[in-house]
mmCIF file of C-alpha atoms in Angstrom:
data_model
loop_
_atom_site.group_PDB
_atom_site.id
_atom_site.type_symbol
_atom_site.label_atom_id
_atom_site.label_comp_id
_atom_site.label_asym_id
_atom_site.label_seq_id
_atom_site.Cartn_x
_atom_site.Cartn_y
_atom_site.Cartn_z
ATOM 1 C CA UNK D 1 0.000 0.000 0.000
ATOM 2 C CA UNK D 2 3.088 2.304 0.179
ATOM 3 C CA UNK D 3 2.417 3.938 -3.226
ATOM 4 C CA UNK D 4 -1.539 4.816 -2.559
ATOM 5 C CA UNK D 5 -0.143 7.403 -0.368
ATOM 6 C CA UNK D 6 2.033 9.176 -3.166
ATOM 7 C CA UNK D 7 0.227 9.388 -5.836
ATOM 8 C CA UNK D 8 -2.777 11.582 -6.753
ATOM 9 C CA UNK D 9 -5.294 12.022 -9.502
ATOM 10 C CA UNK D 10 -6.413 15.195 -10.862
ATOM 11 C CA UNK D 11 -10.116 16.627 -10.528
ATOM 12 C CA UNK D 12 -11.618 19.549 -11.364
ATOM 13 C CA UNK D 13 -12.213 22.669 -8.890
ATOM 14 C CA UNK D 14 -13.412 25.790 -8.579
ATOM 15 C CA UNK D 15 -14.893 27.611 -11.925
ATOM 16 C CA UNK D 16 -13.962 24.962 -14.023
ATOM 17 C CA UNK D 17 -16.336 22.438 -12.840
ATOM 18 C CA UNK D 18 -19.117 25.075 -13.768
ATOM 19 C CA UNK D 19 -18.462 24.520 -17.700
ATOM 20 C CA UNK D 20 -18.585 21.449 -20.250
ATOM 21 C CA UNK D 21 -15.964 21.373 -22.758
ATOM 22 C CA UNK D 22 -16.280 19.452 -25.948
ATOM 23 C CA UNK D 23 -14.371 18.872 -29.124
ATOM 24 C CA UNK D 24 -16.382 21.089 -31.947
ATOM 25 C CA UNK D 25 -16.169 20.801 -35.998
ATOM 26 C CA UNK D 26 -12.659 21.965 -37.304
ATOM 27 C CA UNK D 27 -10.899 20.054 -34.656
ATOM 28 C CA UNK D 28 -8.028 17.665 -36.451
ATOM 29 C CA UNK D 29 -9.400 14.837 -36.802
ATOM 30 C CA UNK D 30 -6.054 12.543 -35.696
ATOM 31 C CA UNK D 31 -7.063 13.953 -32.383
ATOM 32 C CA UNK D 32 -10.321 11.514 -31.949
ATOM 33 C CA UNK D 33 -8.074 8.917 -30.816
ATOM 34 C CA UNK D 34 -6.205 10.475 -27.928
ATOM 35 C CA UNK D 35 -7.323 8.296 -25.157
ATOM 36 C CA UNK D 36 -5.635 5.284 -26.914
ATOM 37 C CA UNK D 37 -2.061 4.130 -24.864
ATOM 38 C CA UNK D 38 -0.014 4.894 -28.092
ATOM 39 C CA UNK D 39 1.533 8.247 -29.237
ATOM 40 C CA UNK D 40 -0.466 9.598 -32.345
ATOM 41 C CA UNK D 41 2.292 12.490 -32.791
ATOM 42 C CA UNK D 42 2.310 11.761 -36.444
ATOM 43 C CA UNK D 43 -1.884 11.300 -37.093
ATOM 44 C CA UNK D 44 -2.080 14.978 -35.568
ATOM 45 C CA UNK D 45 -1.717 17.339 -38.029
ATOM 46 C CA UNK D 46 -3.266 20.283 -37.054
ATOM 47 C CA UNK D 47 -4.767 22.260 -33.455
ATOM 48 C CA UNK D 48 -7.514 20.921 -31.655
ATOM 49 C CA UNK D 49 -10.708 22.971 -30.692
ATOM 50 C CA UNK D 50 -12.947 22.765 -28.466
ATOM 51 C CA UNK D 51 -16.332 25.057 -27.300
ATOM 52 C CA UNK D 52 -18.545 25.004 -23.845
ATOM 53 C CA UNK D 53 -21.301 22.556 -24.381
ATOM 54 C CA UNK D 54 -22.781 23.787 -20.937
ATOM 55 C CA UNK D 55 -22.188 26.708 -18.736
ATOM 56 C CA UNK D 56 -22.399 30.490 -19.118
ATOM 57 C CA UNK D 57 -20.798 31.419 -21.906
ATOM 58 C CA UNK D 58 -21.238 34.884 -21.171
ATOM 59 C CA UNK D 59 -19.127 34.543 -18.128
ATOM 60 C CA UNK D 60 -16.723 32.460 -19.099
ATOM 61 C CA UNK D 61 -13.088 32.501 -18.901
ATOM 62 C CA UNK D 62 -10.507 29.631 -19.220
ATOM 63 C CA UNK D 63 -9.185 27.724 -16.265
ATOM 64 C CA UNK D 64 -5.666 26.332 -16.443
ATOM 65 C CA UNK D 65 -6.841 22.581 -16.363
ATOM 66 C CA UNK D 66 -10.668 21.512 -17.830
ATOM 67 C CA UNK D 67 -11.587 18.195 -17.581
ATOM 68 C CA UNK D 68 -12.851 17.102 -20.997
ATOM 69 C CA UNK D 69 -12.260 13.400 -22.568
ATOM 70 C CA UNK D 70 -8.397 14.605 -23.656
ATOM 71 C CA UNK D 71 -7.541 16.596 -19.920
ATOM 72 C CA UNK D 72 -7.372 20.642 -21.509
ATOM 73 C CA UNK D 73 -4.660 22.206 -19.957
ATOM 74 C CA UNK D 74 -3.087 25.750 -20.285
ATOM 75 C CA UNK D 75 0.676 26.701 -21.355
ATOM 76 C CA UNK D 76 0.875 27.722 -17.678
ATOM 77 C CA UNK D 77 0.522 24.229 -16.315
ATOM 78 C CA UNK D 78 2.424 22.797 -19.302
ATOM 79 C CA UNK D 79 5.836 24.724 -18.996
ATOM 80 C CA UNK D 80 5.315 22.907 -15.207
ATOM 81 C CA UNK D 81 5.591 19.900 -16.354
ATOM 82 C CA UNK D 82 8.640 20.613 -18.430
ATOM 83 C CA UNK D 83 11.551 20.504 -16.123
ATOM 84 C CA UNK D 84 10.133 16.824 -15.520
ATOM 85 C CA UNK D 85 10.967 15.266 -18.765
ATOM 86 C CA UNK D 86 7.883 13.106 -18.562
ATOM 87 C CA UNK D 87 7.987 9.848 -20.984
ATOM 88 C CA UNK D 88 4.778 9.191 -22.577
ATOM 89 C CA UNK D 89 2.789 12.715 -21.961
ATOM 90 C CA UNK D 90 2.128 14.637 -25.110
ATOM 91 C CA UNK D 91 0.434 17.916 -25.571
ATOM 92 C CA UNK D 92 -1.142 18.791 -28.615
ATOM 93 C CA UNK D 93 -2.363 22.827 -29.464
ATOM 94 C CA UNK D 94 -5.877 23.746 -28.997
ATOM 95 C CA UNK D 95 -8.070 26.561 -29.709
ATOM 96 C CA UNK D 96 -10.745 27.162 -26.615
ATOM 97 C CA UNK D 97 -13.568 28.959 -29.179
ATOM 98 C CA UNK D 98 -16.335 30.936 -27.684
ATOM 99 C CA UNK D 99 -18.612 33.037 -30.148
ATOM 100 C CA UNK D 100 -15.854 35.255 -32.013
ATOM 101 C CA UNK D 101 -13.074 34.783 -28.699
ATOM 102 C CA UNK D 102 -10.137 32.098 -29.042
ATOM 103 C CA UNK D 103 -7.716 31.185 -26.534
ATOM 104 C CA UNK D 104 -5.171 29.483 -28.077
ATOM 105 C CA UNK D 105 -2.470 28.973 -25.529
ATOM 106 C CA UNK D 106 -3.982 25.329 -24.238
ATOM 107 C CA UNK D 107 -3.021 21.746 -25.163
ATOM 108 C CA UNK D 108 -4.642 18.438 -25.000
ATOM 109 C CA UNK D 109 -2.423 16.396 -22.840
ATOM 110 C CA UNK D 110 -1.790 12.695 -23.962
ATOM 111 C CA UNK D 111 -0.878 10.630 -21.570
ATOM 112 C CA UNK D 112 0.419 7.026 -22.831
ATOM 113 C CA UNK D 113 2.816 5.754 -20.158
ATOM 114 C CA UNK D 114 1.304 3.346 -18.547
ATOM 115 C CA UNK D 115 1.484 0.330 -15.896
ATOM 116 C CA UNK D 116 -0.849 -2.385 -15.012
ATOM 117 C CA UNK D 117 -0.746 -1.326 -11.937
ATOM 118 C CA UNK D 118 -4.270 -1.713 -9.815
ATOM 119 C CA UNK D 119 -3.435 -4.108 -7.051
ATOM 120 C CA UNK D 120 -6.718 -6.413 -7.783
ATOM 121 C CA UNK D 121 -7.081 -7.841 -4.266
ATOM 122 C CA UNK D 122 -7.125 -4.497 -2.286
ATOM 123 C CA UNK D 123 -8.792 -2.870 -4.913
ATOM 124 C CA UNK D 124 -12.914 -2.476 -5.578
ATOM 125 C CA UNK D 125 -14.287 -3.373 -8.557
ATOM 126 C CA UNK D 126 -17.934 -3.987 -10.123
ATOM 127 C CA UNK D 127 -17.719 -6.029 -12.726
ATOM 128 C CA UNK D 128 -14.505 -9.121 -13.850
ATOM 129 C CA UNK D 129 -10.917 -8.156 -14.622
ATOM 130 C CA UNK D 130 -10.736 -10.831 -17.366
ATOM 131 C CA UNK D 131 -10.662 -8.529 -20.876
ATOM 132 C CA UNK D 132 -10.361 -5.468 -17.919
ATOM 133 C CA UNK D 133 -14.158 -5.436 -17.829
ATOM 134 C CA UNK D 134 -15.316 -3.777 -15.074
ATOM 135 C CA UNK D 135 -15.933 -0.571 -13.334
ATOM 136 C CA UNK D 136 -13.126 0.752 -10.638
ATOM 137 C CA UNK D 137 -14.790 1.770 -7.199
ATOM 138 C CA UNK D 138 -11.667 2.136 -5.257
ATOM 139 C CA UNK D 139 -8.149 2.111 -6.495
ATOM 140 C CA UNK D 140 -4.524 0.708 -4.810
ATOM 141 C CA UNK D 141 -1.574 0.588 -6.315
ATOM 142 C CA UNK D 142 0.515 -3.062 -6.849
ATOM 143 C CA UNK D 143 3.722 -2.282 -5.464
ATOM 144 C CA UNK D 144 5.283 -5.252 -6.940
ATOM 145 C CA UNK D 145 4.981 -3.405 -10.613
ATOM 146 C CA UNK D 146 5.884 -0.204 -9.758
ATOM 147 C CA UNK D 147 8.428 -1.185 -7.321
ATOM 148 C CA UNK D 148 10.625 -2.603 -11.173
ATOM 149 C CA UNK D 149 9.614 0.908 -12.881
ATOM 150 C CA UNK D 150 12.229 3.706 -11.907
ATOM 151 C CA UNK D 151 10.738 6.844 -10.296
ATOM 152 C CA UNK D 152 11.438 9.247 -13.235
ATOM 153 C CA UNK D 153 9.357 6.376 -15.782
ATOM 154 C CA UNK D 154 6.000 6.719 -13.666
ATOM 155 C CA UNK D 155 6.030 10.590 -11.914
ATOM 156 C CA UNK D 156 2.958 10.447 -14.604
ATOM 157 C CA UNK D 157 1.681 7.483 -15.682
ATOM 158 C CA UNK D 158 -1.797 5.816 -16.529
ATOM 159 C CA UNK D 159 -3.277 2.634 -15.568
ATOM 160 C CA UNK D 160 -3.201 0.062 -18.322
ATOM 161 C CA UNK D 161 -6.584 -1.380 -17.064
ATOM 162 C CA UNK D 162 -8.122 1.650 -17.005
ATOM 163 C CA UNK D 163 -7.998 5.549 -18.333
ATOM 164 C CA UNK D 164 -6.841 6.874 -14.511
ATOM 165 C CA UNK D 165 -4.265 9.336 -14.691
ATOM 166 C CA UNK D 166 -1.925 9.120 -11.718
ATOM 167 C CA UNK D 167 0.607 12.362 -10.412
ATOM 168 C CA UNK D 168 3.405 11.634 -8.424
ATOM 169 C CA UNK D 169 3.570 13.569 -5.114
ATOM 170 C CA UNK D 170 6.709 15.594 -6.368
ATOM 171 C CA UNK D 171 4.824 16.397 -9.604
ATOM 172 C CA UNK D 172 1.790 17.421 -7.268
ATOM 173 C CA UNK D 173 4.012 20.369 -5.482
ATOM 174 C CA UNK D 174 5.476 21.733 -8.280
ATOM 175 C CA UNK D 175 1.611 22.173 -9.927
ATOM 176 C CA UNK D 176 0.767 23.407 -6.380
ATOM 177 C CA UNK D 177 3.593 26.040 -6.484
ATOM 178 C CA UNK D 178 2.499 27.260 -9.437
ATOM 179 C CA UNK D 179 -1.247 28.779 -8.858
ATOM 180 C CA UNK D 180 -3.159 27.621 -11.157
ATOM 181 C CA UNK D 181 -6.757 27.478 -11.556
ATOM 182 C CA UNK D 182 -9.338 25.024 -12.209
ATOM 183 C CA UNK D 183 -7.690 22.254 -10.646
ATOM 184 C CA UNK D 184 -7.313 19.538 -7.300
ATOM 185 C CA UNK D 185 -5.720 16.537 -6.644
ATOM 186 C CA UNK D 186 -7.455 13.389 -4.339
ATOM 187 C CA UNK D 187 -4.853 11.134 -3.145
ATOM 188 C CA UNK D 188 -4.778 7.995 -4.248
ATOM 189 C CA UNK D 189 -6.012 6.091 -0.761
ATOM 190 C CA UNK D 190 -8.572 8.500 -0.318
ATOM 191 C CA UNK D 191 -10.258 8.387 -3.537
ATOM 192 C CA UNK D 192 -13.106 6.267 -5.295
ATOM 193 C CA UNK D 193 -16.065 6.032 -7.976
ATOM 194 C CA UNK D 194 -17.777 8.751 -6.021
ATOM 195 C CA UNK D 195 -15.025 11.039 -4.384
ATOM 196 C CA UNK D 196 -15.004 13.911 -6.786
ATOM 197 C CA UNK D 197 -18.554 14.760 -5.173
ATOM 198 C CA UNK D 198 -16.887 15.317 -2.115
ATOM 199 C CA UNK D 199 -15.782 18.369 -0.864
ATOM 200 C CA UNK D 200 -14.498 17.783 2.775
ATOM 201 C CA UNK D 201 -11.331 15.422 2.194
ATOM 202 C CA UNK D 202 -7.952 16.321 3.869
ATOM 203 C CA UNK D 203 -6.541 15.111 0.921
ATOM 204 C CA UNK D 204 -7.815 16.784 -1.641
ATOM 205 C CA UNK D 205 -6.203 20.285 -2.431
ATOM 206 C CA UNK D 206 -9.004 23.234 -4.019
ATOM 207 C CA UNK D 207 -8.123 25.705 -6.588
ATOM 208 C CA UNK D 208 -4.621 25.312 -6.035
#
């Protein structure tokens, strides 16, 4: 259980959990397949873009992470991730388009390095993890698989079994150094199916 305490996985907070972001026509097409576990550098050829699907548009103003389908994240929270020299995380240019207003200085981040890492007796499941199909209800960590990966091959990683994206506590500082918006982290051993309708964990860090 000694990694469910250091790693995290990012939520929405704040003003971004007010708005729906979707891909809208004129988006590149290579971009449709961005939750696969393989780059698709070469099948991108052009930005993304995205509009609010729900929320006041009126009002509305970009947050430095959305939570969309591809994880929308500003240059702000990017050049944070930079110094890390993360294998297997991608961003890809995308237009935020509201009426005649485009921010342009966000990215789709792709996140292919992954691990088969969900620990299947301590973990929760609904469902059979033959062909991975099931639901996950609450996550921990096999220490047995990470323990072979080195630390700099999984400060960012994703489960094989399923599309959860998991942040290494050192990665988690720097992104709470930085003050940005839109975003929170649950930790790992506090979080399941129904913990980003909570609002009173220790654990998880508002608007940070």
């Amino acid at each position: 259980m000694k990694y469910d305490s250091e790693y995290y996985t990012l939520e929405e907070s704040g003003d971004s959990t007010s708005y729906m972001l979707n891909q809208i026509e004129g988006s590149d097409d290579g971009l449709e397949r961005l939750m696969s576990l393989f780059p698709i550098h070469r099948k991108v050829l052009g930005p993304g873009r995205v509009g609010i699907s729900e929320g006041n548009r009126a009002k509305f103003q970009p947050c430095d992470y959305h939570e969309t389908a591809e994880q929308l994240v500003s240059e702000k929270f990017r050049q944070v991730l930079a110094p890390f020299n993360l294998p297997g995380v991608d961003f890809y240019q995308t237009n935020i388009v509201n009426g005649d207003k485009i921010w342009s200085e966000h990215y789709y981040m792709h996140i292919w390095n992954h691990h088969q890492a969900i620990h299947k007796k301590r973990s929760e499941i609904l469902g059979t993890y033959v062909d991975d199909r099931f639901t996950l209800l609450k996550l921990s960590l096999d220490e047995k698989v990470l323990d072979q990966v080195p630390l700099e091959k999984r400060l960012v990683f994703t489960l094989e079994e399923k599309p959860v994206f998991l942040f290494h506590e050192s990665v988690v500082a720097a992104l709470r150094a930085a003050d940005l918006s839109g975003l929170g982290f649950r930790r790992v051993d506090s979080w399941s199916i129904g913990s980003a309708f909570e609002d009173d964990d220790d654990d998880f860090y508002d608007d940070l």
